[in-house]
């Protein structure tokens, strides 16, 4: 699962002209008519603040650097595959856009911007505007490049009804649906569909594994042991031709925390808007900062004590939880493929395969330097607009980032398996259905802050650090609700705001329209809200949960107004990777 798409992008019905023939092999006629004026295009690009993303190369030995360069190239291959997965016509369109940049002398700037925006979106559709086309007239196919463009849901389902033996292959995460010469449908394994690219990636991954485990090289790596990472790289490389991914997902879970860390493969199914069957390729090439890992381990050791400390009756506490989902903190060196398109993720939780999750659990990875870039470009400008000026001195990145970490840890705490009033045993998730996820996100925010106060009592952090966390809470809250306040997730976020305002823990100056966080009142208000949210979960009463959301989830007019005032602040970032230099040679 990925944490970047707060809204499912709905498709805008535009004029439809299917200019691209359905077959994947035929040469294509590309419609490059542009329907966006130059200034508007610039404005759309400007919604992504360009940020240089680099990493601390000094922690790497020479062989590690050599292996890393190979892995960055694998990230580049993931870009190439994903480009094809978004739309079969993308490769030809890219060619004509590149041609335009060279040929169109008088419109060079415009042609450059166009190519730039195409690269951000991995296609001619604006991901921040419900996939509105900015080049050509084609509506973004629901099934992306995973199915023939002219195939309907009905045709797919009819094929399975007529050919039950094809069901597994058709619904498989790792097949592309194509047409036979006679027009009938067939499932092509990714290993065949993207053979050329996958072979290239596999070769690079095997080479990196060899470099990291070579006996001579090991002497230069100061005791760092890459056996488990090499195992993953080799088994993933093998999966690229066998099309069987389970073993390599298992091996990924076994990778021990070394400096270089990677996540490469077909994972998320968001791009498949037709069935959500097909997995998109991506690659996270990262390195781990040893001091971050130490700080995180320190926090994790408090988990059982945090569960005991929850402000609810002991019978609702869940002492069996808390350690089942490992978390790691890394800095991104390069991201390729799915995750690079549009809005950037700051954390992911993988693998998605249920068999692997049951056997090994899942791992959450937090991308610290990406979080830092968003903090600088988005959080700080929001704080500067909305926070009382006297409180700006408390806002700092480390407090913001530990808030995010505590949020993730809090997901592992509190009611999970519950007993309903009628004696039925179930889970919070099943009992609260669609309200589960919004309320769980709200709980994680509030419980994270509640746990931080506990860490002060334990002498693990200082009171000043807690106050900084409180100050960071408000801009973090406004950043989250920018993605929409009226659907369930946005309204659940509003609970925090309304509740804390009600208790006087935050106040709004009517004249300046800026907020002050009252450090003395925060602990009690947060404790009370943490209790209420945990009890909504522990009781598993859907109606009561809905009533709670209705009571506290309203959006005051002033919040609407303030959201409008934030429109000039970038929506997201566009990382420019220092390591992209490795793609060129
Ligand atoms: Zn969360």
Coordinates of C-alpha atoms and ligand atoms in Angstrom, one line a residue:
X1 CA 0.0 0.0 0.0
X2 CA 1.1 3.5 -0.7
X3 CA 0.3 6.7 1.1
X4 CA 0.0 9.3 -1.6
X5 CA -3.3 9.0 -3.3
X6 CA -5.8 10.6 -0.9
X7 CA -8.4 10.7 -3.6
X8 CA -9.2 8.3 -6.3
X9 CA -9.0 10.3 -9.5
X10 CA -12.3 10.2 -11.3
X11 CA -12.2 10.5 -15.0
X12 CA -13.6 13.6 -16.7
X13 CA -15.6 12.8 -19.8
X14 CA -13.9 14.7 -22.6
X15 CA -14.3 14.3 -26.3
X16 CA -13.1 10.9 -27.3
X17 CA -11.2 10.2 -30.5
X18 CA -9.5 6.9 -30.4
X19 CA -6.6 7.8 -32.7
X20 CA -4.4 5.0 -31.5
X21 CA -5.0 1.5 -33.0
X22 CA -5.5 -1.2 -30.4
X23 CA -2.8 -3.5 -31.4
X24 CA 0.4 -3.3 -29.4
X25 CA 2.7 -3.9 -32.4
X26 CA 1.5 -1.6 -35.1
X27 CA 3.2 1.7 -35.7
X28 CA 1.1 4.5 -34.2
X29 CA -0.1 7.8 -35.5
X30 CA 0.3 10.1 -32.5
X31 CA -2.0 13.1 -31.9
X32 CA 0.2 15.8 -30.5
X33 CA -2.3 18.6 -30.6
X34 CA -1.9 20.5 -27.4
X35 CA -4.9 21.9 -25.6
X36 CA -3.2 23.9 -22.9
X37 CA -1.9 27.5 -23.4
X38 CA 1.7 28.1 -22.5
X39 CA 1.1 30.0 -19.3
X40 CA -1.3 27.4 -18.0
X41 CA 1.2 24.7 -18.7
X42 CA 3.8 26.6 -16.7
X43 CA 1.3 27.0 -13.9
X44 CA 0.6 23.3 -13.8
X45 CA 4.3 22.4 -13.8
X46 CA 4.7 25.0 -11.0
X47 CA 2.3 23.0 -8.7
X48 CA 5.3 20.7 -8.3
X49 CA 8.2 22.4 -6.5
X50 CA 11.4 21.1 -8.0
X51 CA 13.7 19.8 -5.3
X52 CA 17.2 18.4 -5.5
X53 CA 17.3 15.0 -3.8
X54 CA 20.7 13.8 -2.8
X55 CA 22.1 11.5 -0.2
X56 CA 25.2 11.1 1.9
X57 CA 27.7 9.3 -0.4
X58 CA 30.4 9.3 2.3
X59 CA 28.8 6.4 4.1
X60 CA 29.4 4.2 1.1
X61 CA 32.6 2.2 0.2
X62 CA 33.8 2.0 -3.4
X63 CA 32.0 -1.4 -4.1
X64 CA 28.8 -0.1 -2.6
X65 CA 28.9 2.9 -4.8
X66 CA 29.5 0.7 -7.8
X67 CA 26.6 -1.5 -6.9
X68 CA 24.4 1.5 -6.2
X69 CA 25.1 2.9 -9.7
X70 CA 23.8 -0.4 -11.2
X71 CA 20.7 -0.3 -9.0
X72 CA 19.9 3.2 -10.1
X73 CA 20.0 2.0 -13.7
X74 CA 17.4 -0.6 -12.7
X75 CA 15.3 2.3 -11.5
X76 CA 15.6 3.8 -14.9
X77 CA 14.4 0.5 -16.4
X78 CA 11.4 0.6 -14.1
X79 CA 10.6 4.1 -15.6
X80 CA 10.6 2.5 -19.1
X81 CA 8.3 -0.3 -18.2
X82 CA 5.9 1.9 -16.3
X83 CA 5.7 4.3 -19.2
X84 CA 4.4 1.4 -21.3
X85 CA 2.1 0.2 -18.5
X86 CA 0.4 3.6 -18.3
X87 CA -0.4 3.6 -22.0
X88 CA 0.8 1.7 -25.0
X89 CA 1.0 4.9 -27.0
X90 CA 3.4 6.7 -24.6
X91 CA 6.7 5.6 -26.3
X92 CA 5.7 7.0 -29.7
X93 CA 4.3 10.1 -28.1
X94 CA 7.5 10.7 -26.2
X95 CA 9.4 10.3 -29.5
X96 CA 7.4 13.0 -31.2
X97 CA 7.7 15.3 -28.1
X98 CA 11.5 14.9 -28.2
X99 CA 11.4 15.6 -31.9
X100 CA 9.3 18.8 -31.3
X101 CA 11.9 20.0 -28.8
X102 CA 14.6 19.8 -31.5
X103 CA 12.6 20.9 -34.5
X104 CA 10.3 23.6 -33.2
X105 CA 12.8 26.4 -32.9
X106 CA 10.4 29.2 -32.3
X107 CA 8.5 27.3 -29.6
X108 CA 11.4 25.7 -27.9
X109 CA 10.4 26.7 -24.4
X110 CA 6.9 25.5 -24.9
X111 CA 8.0 22.2 -26.3
X112 CA 10.4 21.7 -23.4
X113 CA 7.7 22.4 -20.9
X114 CA 5.4 20.0 -22.6
X115 CA 8.0 17.2 -22.5
X116 CA 8.7 18.1 -18.8
X117 CA 5.0 17.8 -17.9
X118 CA 4.7 14.6 -19.9
X119 CA 7.6 13.1 -17.8
X120 CA 6.0 14.2 -14.5
X121 CA 2.7 12.5 -15.4
X122 CA 4.1 9.5 -17.3
X123 CA 1.7 10.3 -20.1
X124 CA -0.4 13.0 -21.6
X125 CA -2.9 13.2 -18.7
X126 CA -2.7 15.6 -15.8
X127 CA -2.7 13.5 -12.6
X128 CA -3.6 16.5 -10.4
X129 CA -6.7 17.4 -12.5
X130 CA -8.6 14.1 -12.7
X131 CA -6.4 13.0 -15.6
X132 CA -7.5 15.7 -18.0
X133 CA -5.7 15.3 -21.3
X134 CA -3.1 18.1 -22.0
X135 CA -1.9 16.5 -25.3
X136 CA -4.2 14.9 -27.8
X137 CA -7.9 14.2 -27.2
X138 CA -7.8 10.7 -25.9
X139 CA -9.4 10.1 -22.5
X140 CA -7.0 8.1 -20.2
X141 CA -8.0 4.5 -20.6
X142 CA -9.4 3.1 -17.3
X143 CA -7.4 -0.1 -17.8
X144 CA -4.2 1.9 -18.6
X145 CA -1.8 0.0 -20.8
X146 CA -2.8 -3.3 -19.1
X147 CA -5.7 -4.1 -21.5
X148 CA -6.5 -3.4 -25.1
X149 CA -7.9 0.1 -25.2
X150 CA -11.1 -0.9 -26.9
X151 CA -11.8 -3.7 -24.5
X152 CA -14.7 -3.3 -22.1
X153 CA -15.3 -4.7 -18.7
X154 CA -18.1 -6.8 -20.2
X155 CA -15.8 -8.3 -22.9
X156 CA -13.3 -9.3 -20.2
X157 CA -15.9 -10.9 -18.0
X158 CA -17.6 -12.7 -20.9
X159 CA -14.2 -14.1 -21.9
X160 CA -13.8 -15.6 -18.4
X161 CA -17.3 -16.9 -18.3
X162 CA -16.8 -18.6 -21.7
X163 CA -13.3 -19.8 -20.8
X164 CA -13.2 -20.6 -17.0
X165 CA -9.7 -22.0 -17.4
X166 CA -8.4 -18.6 -18.3
X167 CA -9.7 -17.0 -15.1
X168 CA -6.5 -17.1 -13.0
X169 CA -4.2 -15.9 -15.8
X170 CA -6.5 -13.1 -16.7
X171 CA -7.0 -11.9 -13.2
X172 CA -3.3 -12.4 -12.4
X173 CA -1.3 -9.4 -11.0
X174 CA 1.5 -10.1 -13.4
X175 CA -0.1 -10.5 -16.9
X176 CA -1.1 -8.0 -19.6
X177 CA -4.2 -8.6 -21.6
X178 CA -3.6 -8.5 -25.3
X179 CA -5.5 -9.5 -28.5
X180 CA -4.8 -12.5 -30.6
X181 CA -4.7 -12.0 -34.4
X182 CA -8.3 -13.1 -34.6
X183 CA -9.3 -10.4 -32.1
X184 CA -9.8 -12.7 -29.1
X185 CA -8.3 -11.9 -25.7
X186 CA -5.2 -13.5 -24.3
X187 CA -3.1 -13.1 -21.1
X188 CA 0.6 -12.3 -21.7
X189 CA 2.9 -12.8 -18.7
X190 CA 4.9 -9.7 -17.8
X191 CA 8.0 -11.8 -18.4
X192 CA 7.0 -11.9 -22.0
X193 CA 5.3 -8.5 -22.3
X194 CA 8.3 -6.6 -21.0
X195 CA 11.0 -9.2 -21.8
X196 CA 13.6 -6.8 -23.2
X197 CA 13.4 -4.4 -20.2
X198 CA 13.2 -7.1 -17.6
X199 CA 16.2 -8.9 -19.0
X200 CA 18.2 -5.7 -18.7
X201 CA 17.1 -5.1 -15.1
X202 CA 17.8 -8.7 -14.1
X203 CA 21.4 -8.5 -15.5
X204 CA 22.1 -5.3 -13.6
X205 CA 20.6 -6.7 -10.4
X206 CA 22.7 -9.9 -10.6
X207 CA 25.8 -7.8 -11.2
X208 CA 25.0 -5.6 -8.2
X209 CA 24.5 -8.8 -6.1
X210 CA 27.9 -10.1 -7.2
X211 CA 29.7 -6.9 -6.4
X212 CA 28.1 -6.8 -2.9
X213 CA 29.1 -10.4 -2.1
X214 CA 32.5 -10.6 -3.7
X215 CA 35.1 -11.6 -1.1
X216 CA 37.6 -9.0 -2.1
X217 CA 35.0 -6.2 -2.0
X218 CA 33.8 -7.4 1.4
X219 CA 37.1 -6.4 2.9
X220 CA 36.4 -2.8 1.8
X221 CA 32.9 -2.8 3.3
X222 CA 33.9 -2.7 6.9
X223 CA 31.9 -5.7 8.1
X224 CA 28.7 -4.8 6.3
X225 CA 27.1 -8.1 5.2
X226 CA 24.9 -7.9 2.1
X227 CA 24.0 -11.6 1.9
X228 CA 20.3 -11.1 2.4
X229 CA 20.1 -8.2 -0.1
X230 CA 22.0 -10.2 -2.7
X231 CA 19.5 -13.0 -2.2
X232 CA 16.7 -10.7 -2.9
X233 CA 18.3 -9.2 -5.9
X234 CA 19.0 -12.6 -7.4
X235 CA 15.6 -14.1 -6.7
X236 CA 13.8 -11.0 -8.0
X237 CA 15.9 -11.1 -11.1
X238 CA 14.9 -14.7 -11.5
X239 CA 11.2 -13.8 -11.0
X240 CA 11.5 -11.4 -14.0
X241 CA 11.8 -14.4 -16.3
X242 CA 9.8 -17.0 -14.3
X243 CA 6.9 -14.5 -13.6
X244 CA 6.6 -16.0 -10.2
X245 CA 7.1 -13.4 -7.5
X246 CA 6.3 -15.1 -4.1
X247 CA 9.8 -16.3 -3.2
X248 CA 11.4 -13.0 -4.0
X249 CA 8.7 -11.1 -1.9
X250 CA 9.7 -13.5 1.0
X251 CA 13.3 -12.7 0.4
X252 CA 12.6 -9.0 0.5
X253 CA 11.1 -9.4 3.9
X254 CA 14.3 -11.2 5.1
X255 CA 16.6 -8.4 3.9
X256 CA 18.5 -7.3 7.0
X257 CA 19.1 -3.6 7.6
X258 CA 22.2 -2.6 5.8
X259 CA 23.2 0.6 4.2
X260 CA 21.9 0.0 0.7
X261 CA 18.3 -1.0 0.6
X262 CA 16.1 -1.5 -2.4
X263 CA 12.5 -2.4 -3.3
X264 CA 12.1 -3.4 -6.9
X265 CA 9.2 -5.1 -8.7
X266 CA 5.6 -5.0 -9.8
X267 CA 3.6 -3.9 -6.7
X268 CA 0.6 -1.4 -6.7
X269 CA -2.6 -1.8 -8.7
X270 CA -3.9 1.7 -8.5
X271 CA -3.1 2.4 -12.2
X272 CA -5.5 -0.3 -13.2
X273 CA -8.7 1.7 -12.9
X274 CA -10.7 -1.0 -14.6
X275 CA -10.3 -4.0 -12.2
X276 CA -7.3 -3.1 -9.9
X277 CA -5.8 -6.5 -10.9
X278 CA -2.6 -5.5 -12.6
X279 CA 0.6 -4.5 -10.7
X280 CA 2.8 -1.6 -11.8
X281 CA 6.6 -1.7 -11.8
X282 CA 8.6 0.5 -9.6
X283 CA 11.9 0.7 -7.9
X284 CA 13.0 2.5 -4.7
X285 CA 16.8 2.7 -4.5
X286 CA 17.6 3.9 -1.0
X287 CA 20.3 4.1 1.7
X288 CA 19.9 3.9 5.4
X289 CA 21.3 6.3 7.9
X290 CA 22.7 4.4 10.9
X291 CA 21.7 7.1 13.4
X292 CA 18.1 7.1 12.2
X293 CA 17.9 3.3 12.6
X294 CA 19.1 3.6 16.2
X295 CA 16.6 6.3 17.1
X296 CA 13.8 4.2 15.6
X297 CA 14.8 1.1 17.5
X298 CA 14.7 3.2 20.6
X299 CA 11.1 4.2 19.9
X300 CA 10.0 0.7 19.1
X301 CA 11.2 -0.6 22.4
X302 CA 8.5 1.4 24.1
X303 CA 5.6 -0.2 22.1
X304 CA 4.4 -2.6 24.8
X305 CA 4.5 0.1 27.5
X306 CA 2.6 2.4 25.1
X307 CA -0.1 -0.1 24.7
X308 CA -0.4 -0.5 28.5
X309 CA -0.5 3.3 28.8
X310 CA -3.5 3.8 26.5
X311 CA -6.3 5.8 28.1
X312 CA -8.9 3.0 28.0
X313 CA -9.9 0.1 30.3
X314 CA -7.4 -2.8 30.3
X315 CA -9.9 -5.2 28.8
X316 CA -9.8 -3.2 25.6
X317 CA -6.1 -3.1 25.3
X318 CA -4.4 -5.4 22.8
X319 CA -1.2 -6.8 24.3
X320 CA -0.6 -9.1 21.4
X321 CA 0.0 -6.4 18.9
X322 CA 2.6 -3.8 18.4
X323 CA 5.7 -5.5 16.9
X324 CA 4.2 -7.2 13.9
X325 CA 5.1 -4.6 11.3
X326 CA 8.7 -3.6 11.1
X327 CA 9.5 0.0 10.1
X328 CA 12.6 1.3 8.5
X329 CA 13.8 4.8 7.8
X330 CA 15.8 5.5 4.6
X331 CA 16.9 8.2 2.3
X332 CA 16.0 8.0 -1.3
X333 CA 18.8 7.8 -3.9
X334 CA 16.5 7.3 -6.9
X335 CA 12.9 6.3 -7.5
X336 CA 11.7 4.8 -10.8
X337 CA 8.4 3.8 -12.2
X338 CA 4.9 4.0 -10.7
X339 CA 5.8 5.8 -7.6
X340 CA 7.5 8.6 -9.5
X341 CA 4.4 9.6 -11.4
X342 CA 2.5 12.7 -10.0
X343 CA 2.3 13.0 -6.3
X344 CA 5.3 11.5 -4.4
X345 CA 4.9 9.0 -1.6
X346 CA 6.8 9.5 1.8
X347 CA 6.1 5.9 3.0
X348 CA 5.0 2.6 1.7
X349 CA 4.0 -0.7 3.2
X350 CA 4.8 -3.9 1.2
X351 CA 4.5 -6.5 -0.1
X352 CA 0.8 -6.7 -1.0
X353 CA 0.8 -10.5 -1.6
X354 CA -1.5 -12.0 1.1
X355 CA 0.4 -15.3 1.2
X356 CA 3.6 -13.4 2.0
X357 CA 1.9 -11.2 4.5
X358 CA 0.6 -14.2 6.4
X359 CA 3.9 -15.9 6.4
X360 CA 6.2 -13.0 7.1
X361 CA 4.1 -9.9 7.8
X362 CA 4.8 -6.7 5.9
X363 CA 7.4 -3.9 6.1
X364 CA 6.9 -0.2 6.3
X365 CA 9.5 2.0 4.7
X366 CA 9.7 5.7 5.5
X367 CA 11.4 8.0 3.0
X368 CA 13.1 10.6 5.1
X369 CA 14.7 13.0 2.5
X370 CA 11.4 13.0 0.5
X371 CA 9.6 13.9 3.7
X372 CA 12.2 16.7 4.3
X373 CA 11.6 18.1 0.9
X374 CA 7.9 18.2 1.4
X375 CA 8.4 19.8 4.8
X376 CA 10.5 22.6 3.3
X377 CA 8.3 23.2 0.3
X378 CA 4.9 22.8 1.7
X379 CA 4.7 22.5 5.5
X380 CA 6.8 25.6 6.3
X381 CA 4.9 27.9 3.9
X382 CA 1.6 26.6 5.4
X383 CA 2.9 27.2 9.0
X384 CA 4.0 30.7 7.9
X385 CA 0.5 31.5 6.7
X386 CA -1.5 30.0 9.5
X387 CA 0.5 29.7 12.7
X388 CA 0.8 32.6 15.2
X389 CA 4.2 34.2 14.5
X390 CA 5.4 33.7 18.0
X391 CA 5.1 29.9 17.5
X392 CA 7.1 29.6 14.3
X393 CA 10.3 29.0 16.4
X394 CA 8.9 25.7 17.6
X395 CA 8.3 24.3 14.1
X396 CA 11.2 22.0 13.0
X397 CA 11.7 19.1 10.7
X398 CA 12.8 16.5 13.3
X399 CA 9.6 17.0 15.4
X400 CA 7.5 16.8 12.2
X401 CA 9.2 13.6 11.1
X402 CA 8.9 11.9 14.5
X403 CA 5.2 12.9 14.4
X404 CA 5.0 10.9 11.2
X405 CA 6.9 8.0 12.7
X406 CA 4.7 8.0 15.8
X407 CA 1.7 8.0 13.5
X408 CA 3.0 4.8 11.8
X409 CA 3.8 3.2 15.2
X410 CA 0.3 4.0 16.5
X411 CA -1.3 2.0 13.7
X412 CA 0.1 -1.0 15.5
X413 CA -1.5 0.0 18.9
X414 CA -5.0 -0.1 20.3
X415 CA -8.1 -2.2 19.6
X416 CA -7.7 -4.7 16.7
X417 CA -9.6 -7.9 17.4
X418 CA -12.7 -6.9 19.3
X419 CA -15.9 -8.4 20.9
X420 CA -19.1 -6.8 19.9
X421 CA -22.0 -6.2 22.4
X422 CA -23.7 -9.4 21.2
X423 CA -20.6 -11.4 21.9
X424 CA -19.4 -11.8 18.3
X425 CA -15.7 -11.7 17.8
X426 CA -14.5 -9.6 14.9
X427 CA -12.0 -6.9 13.9
X428 CA -12.3 -3.1 14.1
X429 CA -11.8 -3.1 10.3
X430 CA -14.7 -5.5 9.6
X431 CA -17.0 -3.8 12.1
X432 CA -16.5 -0.2 11.0
X433 CA -16.2 -1.0 7.2
X434 CA -15.8 2.2 5.2
X435 CA -15.4 4.3 8.3
X436 CA -12.5 2.2 9.5
X437 CA -9.8 3.7 7.4
X438 CA -10.6 7.4 8.0
X439 CA -11.1 6.9 11.8
X440 CA -7.9 4.7 12.0
X441 CA -5.9 7.5 10.3
X442 CA -7.3 10.0 12.8
X443 CA -6.5 7.7 15.7
X444 CA -2.9 7.3 14.5
X445 CA -2.4 11.1 14.4
X446 CA -3.8 11.6 17.9
X447 CA -2.4 8.5 19.5
X448 CA 1.0 9.4 18.1
X449 CA 0.9 12.7 20.1
X450 CA -0.5 11.0 23.1
X451 CA 2.4 8.5 23.0
X452 CA 4.9 11.3 22.7
X453 CA 3.7 12.8 26.0
X454 CA 4.3 9.3 27.5
X455 CA 7.8 9.4 26.2
X456 CA 8.4 12.7 28.1
X457 CA 7.2 10.9 31.3
X458 CA 9.7 8.2 30.5
X459 CA 12.5 10.7 30.2
X460 CA 13.1 9.6 26.6
X461 CA 12.3 13.0 25.0
X462 CA 12.2 16.5 26.6
X463 CA 9.1 18.6 27.2
X464 CA 10.5 21.1 24.6
X465 CA 10.5 18.4 22.0
X466 CA 6.9 17.6 22.8
X467 CA 5.9 21.2 22.4
X468 CA 7.6 21.3 19.1
X469 CA 5.6 18.3 18.0
X470 CA 2.4 20.1 19.1
X471 CA 3.4 23.2 17.0
X472 CA 4.1 20.9 13.9
X473 CA 0.7 19.3 14.3
X474 CA -1.3 22.2 12.9
X475 CA 0.5 22.7 9.6
X476 CA 0.6 18.9 9.2
X477 CA -3.1 18.9 9.6
X478 CA -3.7 21.6 7.0
X479 CA -1.4 19.8 4.6
X480 CA -3.5 16.7 4.9
X481 CA -6.8 18.3 4.4
X482 CA -5.7 20.1 1.3
X483 CA -6.4 16.8 -0.5
X484 CA -10.1 17.2 0.2
X485 CA -12.2 17.8 3.4
X486 CA -15.6 16.5 2.2
X487 CA -14.9 12.8 1.7
X488 CA -14.6 10.5 4.8
X489 CA -10.8 10.9 5.1
X490 CA -11.0 14.6 5.1
X491 CA -13.8 14.7 7.6
X492 CA -12.1 12.3 9.9
X493 CA -9.2 14.8 9.9
X494 CA -11.5 17.6 10.9
X495 CA -12.4 15.7 14.1
X496 CA -8.9 16.6 15.5
X497 CA -9.3 20.2 14.6
X498 CA -12.8 20.6 16.0
X499 CA -12.1 18.6 19.2
X500 CA -8.9 20.5 20.0
X501 CA -10.6 23.8 19.3
X502 CA -13.5 22.9 21.5
X503 CA -11.2 22.1 24.4
X504 CA -9.2 25.3 24.0
X505 CA -6.0 23.5 23.1
X506 CA -5.9 25.5 19.9
X507 CA -7.3 28.9 19.4
X508 CA -7.9 31.1 16.4
X509 CA -7.3 34.8 16.5
X510 CA -10.3 36.3 14.7
X511 CA -8.3 39.3 13.6
X512 CA -5.1 37.7 12.3
X513 CA -6.8 34.4 11.4
X514 CA -3.8 32.6 12.8
X515 CA -3.7 29.7 15.3
X516 CA -2.0 29.4 18.6
X517 CA -1.4 26.0 20.1
X518 CA -1.7 25.9 23.9
X519 CA 1.0 23.6 25.1
X520 CA -0.6 23.4 28.6
X521 CA -4.0 22.3 27.3
X522 CA -2.9 19.9 24.6
X523 CA -2.1 16.8 26.8
X524 CA -5.6 16.6 28.4
X525 CA -7.4 17.3 25.1
X526 CA -5.4 14.7 23.2
X527 CA -5.8 12.2 26.0
X528 CA -9.6 12.7 25.9
X529 CA -9.8 12.4 22.1
X530 CA -7.5 9.4 22.1
X531 CA -9.9 7.7 24.6
X532 CA -13.0 8.5 22.5
X533 CA -11.4 7.3 19.3
X534 CA -10.2 4.0 20.9
X535 CA -13.7 3.4 22.3
X536 CA -15.4 3.9 19.0
X537 CA -13.0 1.3 17.7
X538 CA -13.3 -1.0 20.7
X539 CA -17.1 -1.0 20.6
X540 CA -17.1 -1.6 16.8
X541 CA -20.5 0.0 16.5
X542 CA -20.9 1.4 13.0
X543 CA -23.8 3.7 13.8
X544 CA -21.9 5.2 16.8
X545 CA -18.8 5.7 14.6
X546 CA -21.0 7.5 12.1
X547 CA -22.5 9.7 14.8
X548 CA -19.0 10.5 16.1
X549 CA -17.9 11.5 12.6
X550 CA -21.0 13.6 12.1
X551 CA -20.6 15.4 15.4
X552 CA -16.9 16.3 15.0
X553 CA -16.3 16.2 11.2
X554 CA -17.8 19.5 10.1
X555 CA -15.8 22.0 8.1
X556 CA -16.1 25.5 9.4
X557 CA -16.2 28.3 6.9
X558 CA -12.9 29.7 8.1
X559 CA -11.2 26.5 7.3
X560 CA -12.6 26.6 3.7
X561 CA -11.3 30.1 3.4
X562 CA -7.9 29.2 4.8
X563 CA -7.6 26.3 2.4
X564 CA -8.2 28.7 -0.5
X565 CA -5.4 30.9 0.8
X566 CA -3.1 27.9 0.6
X567 CA -3.6 27.4 -3.2
X568 CA -0.5 29.3 -4.1
X569 CA 1.7 26.9 -2.1
X570 CA 2.9 23.9 -4.2
X571 CA 0.7 20.9 -4.2
X572 CA 3.7 18.5 -4.2
X573 CA 7.4 18.2 -5.2
X574 CA 9.2 17.0 -8.2
X575 CA 12.4 15.4 -7.1
X576 CA 15.5 15.9 -9.2
X577 CA 17.8 13.1 -8.3
X578 CA 21.6 13.6 -8.0
X579 CA 22.0 9.9 -8.7
X580 CA 20.2 10.3 -12.1
X581 CA 23.8 10.9 -13.4
X582 CA 24.2 7.1 -13.3
X583 CA 21.4 6.7 -15.9
X584 CA 23.5 8.3 -18.6
X585 CA 26.6 6.0 -18.9
Ligands
LIG1 ZN1 -1.6 6.2 8.6

